Short mmCIF file of C-alpha atoms in Angstrom, two decimals:
data_model
loop_
_atom_site.label_atom_id
_atom_site.label_comp_id
_atom_site.label_asym_id
_atom_site.label_seq_id
_atom_site.Cartn_x
_atom_site.Cartn_y
_atom_site.Cartn_z
CA MET A 912 -25.85 9.64 -15.04
CA PRO A 913 -25.87 5.91 -16.18
CA GLU A 914 -27.82 3.95 -13.60
CA GLN A 915 -25.25 1.60 -11.91
CA PRO A 916 -25.53 -2.10 -12.97
CA PRO A 917 -27.30 -3.93 -10.13
CA TYR A 918 -24.41 -6.43 -9.24
CA LEU A 919 -22.63 -3.39 -8.16
CA ARG A 920 -25.08 -2.66 -5.95
CA ILE A 921 -25.42 -5.76 -4.07
CA ALA A 922 -21.65 -5.85 -3.68
CA TYR A 923 -21.64 -2.22 -2.26
CA VAL A 924 -24.24 -3.49 0.04
CA LEU A 925 -22.21 -6.87 0.75
CA ARG A 926 -19.47 -4.43 1.75
CA GLN A 927 -21.14 -2.24 3.96
CA ARG A 928 -22.26 -5.65 6.04
CA ILE A 929 -19.01 -6.37 6.41
CA ALA A 930 -17.90 -2.73 6.88
CA GLU A 931 -20.50 -2.48 9.91
CA HIS A 932 -19.20 -6.25 11.40
CA VAL A 933 -22.84 -7.54 9.98
CA TRP A 934 -20.60 -10.55 9.24
CA THR A 935 -16.97 -10.35 10.19
CA VAL A 936 -13.39 -12.17 9.11
CA GLY A 937 -14.46 -16.07 8.99
CA ASP A 938 -18.51 -16.06 8.63
CA ARG A 939 -20.57 -17.65 5.55
CA LEU A 940 -22.58 -15.43 4.00
CA PRO A 941 -26.04 -16.78 3.65
CA SER A 942 -26.94 -18.68 0.25
CA ARG A 943 -27.28 -16.53 -2.90
CA ALA A 944 -30.81 -17.26 -2.93
CA GLN A 945 -31.03 -15.98 0.20
CA ILE A 946 -29.60 -12.57 -0.36
CA ALA A 947 -31.24 -12.51 -3.70
CA VAL A 948 -34.74 -12.85 -1.96
CA GLU A 949 -33.80 -9.96 0.60
CA CYS A 950 -32.15 -7.40 -1.99
CA GLY A 951 -34.86 -8.56 -4.69
CA VAL A 952 -32.78 -9.03 -7.35
CA GLY A 953 -31.70 -12.48 -9.27
CA GLU A 954 -29.58 -15.09 -8.14
CA ASN A 955 -26.96 -14.35 -11.17
CA VAL A 956 -27.07 -10.87 -9.87
CA VAL A 957 -25.92 -11.95 -5.91
CA ARG A 958 -23.08 -14.34 -7.88
CA ARG A 959 -21.63 -11.48 -10.27
CA ALA A 960 -21.30 -9.20 -6.93
CA GLN A 961 -19.86 -12.22 -5.14
CA GLU A 962 -17.36 -13.16 -8.02
CA LEU A 963 -16.28 -9.26 -7.78
CA LEU A 964 -15.65 -8.83 -4.16
CA ILE A 965 -13.49 -12.49 -4.33
CA SER A 966 -11.34 -11.07 -7.13
CA GLN A 967 -11.30 -8.10 -4.66
CA GLY A 968 -9.87 -10.61 -1.68
CA VAL A 969 -12.89 -9.09 0.04
CA LEU A 970 -15.05 -12.62 -0.14
CA GLU A 971 -13.48 -16.37 -0.16
CA GLY A 972 -15.11 -18.77 -1.98
CA ARG A 973 -14.76 -22.29 -0.88
CA VAL A 974 -16.05 -25.36 -3.45
CA GLY A 975 -18.92 -27.15 -2.30
CA ALA A 976 -18.77 -25.12 1.32
CA GLY A 977 -20.35 -21.42 0.38
CA THR A 978 -19.14 -18.31 0.49
CA TYR A 979 -17.11 -16.66 3.53
CA VAL A 980 -15.80 -13.06 4.68
CA ALA A 981 -11.89 -13.33 3.85
CA LYS A 982 -9.09 -12.31 6.24
CA PRO A 983 -7.86 -8.83 5.22
CA ARG A 984 -4.67 -9.04 3.33
CA ARG A 985 -2.27 -5.86 2.52
CA ARG A 986 -1.74 -6.23 -1.65
CA VAL A 987 1.60 -5.81 -3.17
CA ARG A 988 2.06 -3.02 -4.58
CA VAL A 989 3.59 -2.59 -8.24
CA VAL A 990 4.82 0.11 -9.63
CA ARG A 991 4.91 1.51 -13.35
CA SER A 992 7.17 3.97 -14.16
CA SER A 993 9.59 5.20 -16.75
CA THR A 994 12.48 5.36 -13.74
CA ARG A 995 12.27 2.66 -12.27
CA GLU A 996 14.55 0.56 -14.69
CA GLN A 997 17.97 1.61 -13.18
CA PRO A 998 21.90 -0.14 -14.13
CA GLY A 999 22.21 -3.25 -12.63
CA GLY A 1000 19.11 -3.64 -10.72
CA SER A 1001 15.72 -4.50 -10.65
CA PRO A 1002 12.30 -2.87 -10.44
CA PHE A 1003 10.41 -5.67 -9.01
CA ARG A 1004 12.98 -6.23 -6.47
CA ALA A 1005 13.20 -3.12 -5.53
CA ASP A 1006 9.19 -2.38 -4.90
CA MET A 1007 9.54 -5.79 -3.11
CA GLN A 1008 12.34 -4.40 -0.74
CA ALA A 1009 10.36 -1.37 -0.11
CA LEU A 1010 7.42 -3.53 1.37
CA GLY A 1011 9.99 -5.91 3.16
CA LYS A 1012 9.33 -8.87 1.01
CA GLN A 1013 11.92 -10.67 -0.99
CA GLY A 1014 11.47 -10.47 -4.66
CA ASN A 1015 12.70 -12.83 -7.36
CA TRP A 1016 11.11 -14.58 -10.29
CA GLU A 1017 11.68 -17.75 -12.11
CA SER A 1018 11.77 -17.69 -15.73
CA ARG A 1019 11.51 -20.19 -18.97
CA THR A 1020 13.52 -19.19 -22.24
CA GLU A 1021 12.74 -20.57 -25.87
CA ALA A 1022 14.63 -19.42 -28.65
CA LYS A 1023 13.57 -19.34 -32.36
CA VAL A 1024 9.92 -19.46 -31.87
CA PRO A 1025 7.74 -18.44 -34.91
CA ALA A 1026 5.70 -14.98 -34.33
CA SER A 1027 2.09 -15.06 -33.82
CA ALA A 1028 0.07 -12.82 -36.27
CA GLU A 1029 -0.73 -10.34 -33.16
CA ILE A 1030 3.46 -10.82 -31.31
CA ALA A 1031 4.22 -10.16 -35.39
CA ALA A 1032 2.42 -6.61 -35.54
CA ARG A 1033 3.24 -5.79 -32.11
CA LEU A 1034 7.05 -5.93 -32.91
CA GLY A 1035 6.72 -4.84 -36.35
CA ILE A 1036 8.00 -7.97 -38.01
CA ALA A 1037 6.54 -10.77 -40.19
CA GLU A 1038 4.47 -13.39 -39.23
CA GLY A 1039 6.35 -16.45 -38.58
CA ASP A 1040 9.61 -14.49 -38.01
CA LEU A 1041 11.83 -16.28 -35.38
CA CYS A 1042 11.47 -14.83 -31.56
CA VAL A 1043 12.84 -15.26 -28.42
CA ARG A 1044 9.92 -16.04 -26.16
CA THR A 1045 10.66 -16.18 -22.09
CA VAL A 1046 7.94 -17.01 -19.66
CA TYR A 1047 8.06 -15.25 -16.24
CA GLU A 1048 6.61 -16.04 -12.80
CA PHE A 1049 7.18 -13.21 -10.45
CA LEU A 1050 7.39 -13.96 -6.63
CA ALA A 1051 6.94 -12.09 -3.53
CA ASN A 1052 8.39 -13.89 -0.60
CA GLY A 1053 8.00 -16.97 -2.94
CA ARG A 1054 4.43 -16.96 -3.99
CA PRO A 1055 3.78 -16.04 -7.44
CA VAL A 1056 2.07 -12.27 -7.56
CA GLN A 1057 2.68 -11.60 -11.34
CA LEU A 1058 3.23 -13.10 -15.03
CA SER A 1059 4.97 -12.15 -17.86
CA THR A 1060 5.35 -13.64 -21.38
CA SER A 1061 7.99 -11.59 -23.38
CA TRP A 1062 8.69 -11.57 -26.82
CA GLU A 1063 12.13 -10.45 -28.62
CA PRO A 1064 12.69 -10.67 -32.27
CA TYR A 1065 15.93 -13.25 -32.43
CA GLU A 1066 17.10 -11.41 -35.57
CA LEU A 1067 17.76 -8.21 -33.02
CA THR A 1068 20.05 -10.27 -30.13
CA ALA A 1069 21.25 -13.18 -32.54
CA GLY A 1070 24.82 -13.85 -31.87
CA THR A 1071 25.31 -11.57 -28.64
CA LEU A 1072 25.57 -11.95 -25.37
CA VAL A 1073 22.18 -10.83 -24.53
CA VAL A 1074 20.10 -12.94 -26.74
CA LEU A 1075 18.91 -15.04 -23.57
CA PRO A 1076 17.02 -12.29 -21.35
CA GLU A 1077 18.05 -15.12 -18.13
CA GLY A 1078 21.25 -16.19 -19.25
CA GLY A 1079 24.97 -14.55 -19.60
CA PRO A 1080 26.79 -11.46 -18.18
CA HIS A 1081 23.47 -9.65 -18.79
CA ALA A 1082 21.29 -11.94 -17.14
CA GLY A 1083 17.73 -10.23 -15.29
CA VAL A 1084 18.90 -6.42 -15.76
CA GLY A 1085 16.30 -5.73 -17.64
CA VAL A 1086 15.44 -4.83 -21.35
CA VAL A 1087 16.89 -1.22 -21.33
CA ASN A 1088 19.88 -2.11 -19.60
CA ARG A 1089 20.55 -5.33 -21.95
CA MET A 1090 19.51 -3.58 -25.45
CA ALA A 1091 22.27 -0.83 -23.96
CA ALA A 1092 25.11 -3.57 -23.87
CA ILE A 1093 24.09 -3.87 -27.40
CA GLY A 1094 24.41 -0.39 -28.20
CA ILE A 1095 20.63 -0.39 -28.59
CA THR A 1096 19.40 2.63 -26.70
CA VAL A 1097 15.87 2.18 -25.54
CA SER A 1098 13.76 5.34 -25.32
CA HIS A 1099 10.18 4.70 -24.13
CA ALA A 1100 7.99 2.13 -23.43
CA VAL A 1101 4.07 1.51 -24.41
CA GLU A 1102 1.66 0.12 -21.80
CA GLN A 1103 -2.45 -1.02 -22.64
CA PRO A 1104 -3.68 -2.00 -19.44
CA GLU A 1105 -6.79 -4.01 -19.88
CA PRO A 1106 -9.13 -5.81 -17.00
CA ARG A 1107 -10.08 -9.53 -18.04
CA GLN A 1108 -10.97 -12.21 -16.03
CA ALA A 1109 -7.98 -15.04 -15.49
CA THR A 1110 -7.84 -17.92 -17.53
CA VAL A 1111 -7.41 -21.36 -15.70
CA GLU A 1112 -4.18 -21.65 -16.11
CA GLU A 1113 -3.02 -18.27 -14.74
CA ALA A 1114 -5.60 -18.55 -11.65
CA SER A 1115 -3.84 -22.34 -11.25
CA LEU A 1116 -0.29 -20.25 -11.49
CA LEU A 1117 -1.22 -17.54 -9.32
CA GLY A 1118 -3.29 -19.29 -6.22
CA ILE A 1119 -6.90 -17.43 -7.04
CA GLN A 1120 -10.04 -18.18 -8.08
CA ARG A 1121 -10.93 -19.02 -11.51
CA ALA A 1122 -12.23 -16.12 -13.25
CA ALA A 1123 -10.53 -13.74 -11.10
CA LEU A 1124 -10.22 -10.14 -12.27
CA VAL A 1125 -6.84 -9.43 -13.37
CA THR A 1126 -5.42 -6.80 -15.40
CA HIS A 1127 -3.56 -7.61 -18.54
CA ILE A 1128 -1.07 -5.32 -19.75
CA ARG A 1129 0.58 -4.97 -23.25
CA ARG A 1130 4.19 -3.85 -22.82
CA THR A 1131 6.21 -2.64 -25.47
CA TYR A 1132 9.49 -1.20 -25.85
CA TYR A 1133 10.97 1.19 -28.56
CA SER A 1134 14.77 2.11 -29.41
CA ASP A 1135 15.27 6.04 -30.29
CA GLN A 1136 15.05 4.51 -33.96
CA GLY A 1137 11.21 3.93 -33.26
CA GLN A 1138 12.09 0.24 -33.47
CA PRO A 1139 9.93 -2.61 -30.95
CA VAL A 1140 12.79 -4.44 -29.46
CA GLU A 1141 10.69 -6.32 -26.95
CA THR A 1142 6.71 -6.84 -26.37
CA ALA A 1143 4.83 -8.45 -22.96
CA ASP A 1144 2.03 -9.39 -21.64
CA ILE A 1145 1.73 -8.94 -18.39
CA ILE A 1146 -0.87 -10.51 -15.61
CA ILE A 1147 -1.20 -8.84 -12.33
CA PRO A 1148 -3.92 -10.08 -10.10
CA ALA A 1149 -6.28 -8.08 -8.56
CA ALA A 1150 -6.91 -9.24 -5.02
CA LEU A 1151 -3.03 -9.85 -4.78
CA CYS A 1152 -1.82 -6.33 -5.98
CA GLU A 1153 -2.50 -2.96 -6.81
CA ILE A 1154 -0.77 -0.75 -9.83
CA VAL A 1155 0.38 2.42 -9.33
CA TYR A 1156 2.09 4.82 -12.55
CA GLU A 1157 4.71 7.15 -11.70
CA ILE A 1158 4.68 10.12 -14.24
CA PRO A 1159 7.60 12.17 -14.34
CA VAL A 1160 7.06 15.76 -15.06
CA ASN A 1161 9.89 17.14 -17.08
CA ARG A 1162 10.24 21.24 -16.16
#
C-alpha cells in the first residue's frame, strides 16, 4: 500500500485535535511554522493540509488574521439520479424542499454562440457551429451552492418554443421535458465527475475560499438515437454540498 502523503497525515492530526476539543469553534490555530516544527514537516505541507480542511469546511481562513476552527455546518445534499427529472418538476427544488430549504436559480442565456473545440466534440458538431449557452447559479435559501453552464446545438431547437431553456411555456422544466416537447426522447445522460480547485471567478460566485475543492461534472444528455442534445459543466463546492448518486436497479 502506498504511503499516505504527508499533508493528509497532518490534516488527520488537525482533525483529531478538533475532535478531541484541543481547539474548539472560533479558536485560532497556531502558526504554520509552529505546527510544522511540532509535526516534523515543512510549512508547505501544513499549508496544504489547512487548505484541504478549509475546502471541507472544517477550518476557516481569514485574510491577515490566520486560520480558525470553523462552525460546523450541514452540507446541502445534491442527488444525481436518472429518476429525479419528473414532468413539470425541478430535481434541484425537490432536493432543497427535502432539506427544508427554498431552492431556486438565476440564469442568463445567449443564443447563437460559436462552439469551442471541446464543446463541439461533446455535442458531436463542428467547431464554430452555433449553440445556445445558458449560465446558471443555483441557490439554497438565496445562497449560491452550485454553478452550471449548459450548451445546446442551436440547430436542434431553433424556431421551436424550447429554444430558450428559461423562456417560453416550457421554461425551467429541465432538458428531458423540454426535448420531449419537440418530439425528442432523451434516453440517458453521461456524467464525468472530477475534483479540482475552484477558479477565482467560481470562488467569488460561490462565496468560498480561492482554490477551494470543487467537483467539476461534465454532463451530456443523449437522445434515443444517440445524438447529444445538451452538455453542461456543473461546479459543486465540497465545503457546501455532498454529492449522492442514486442508481436504479432493474429486475
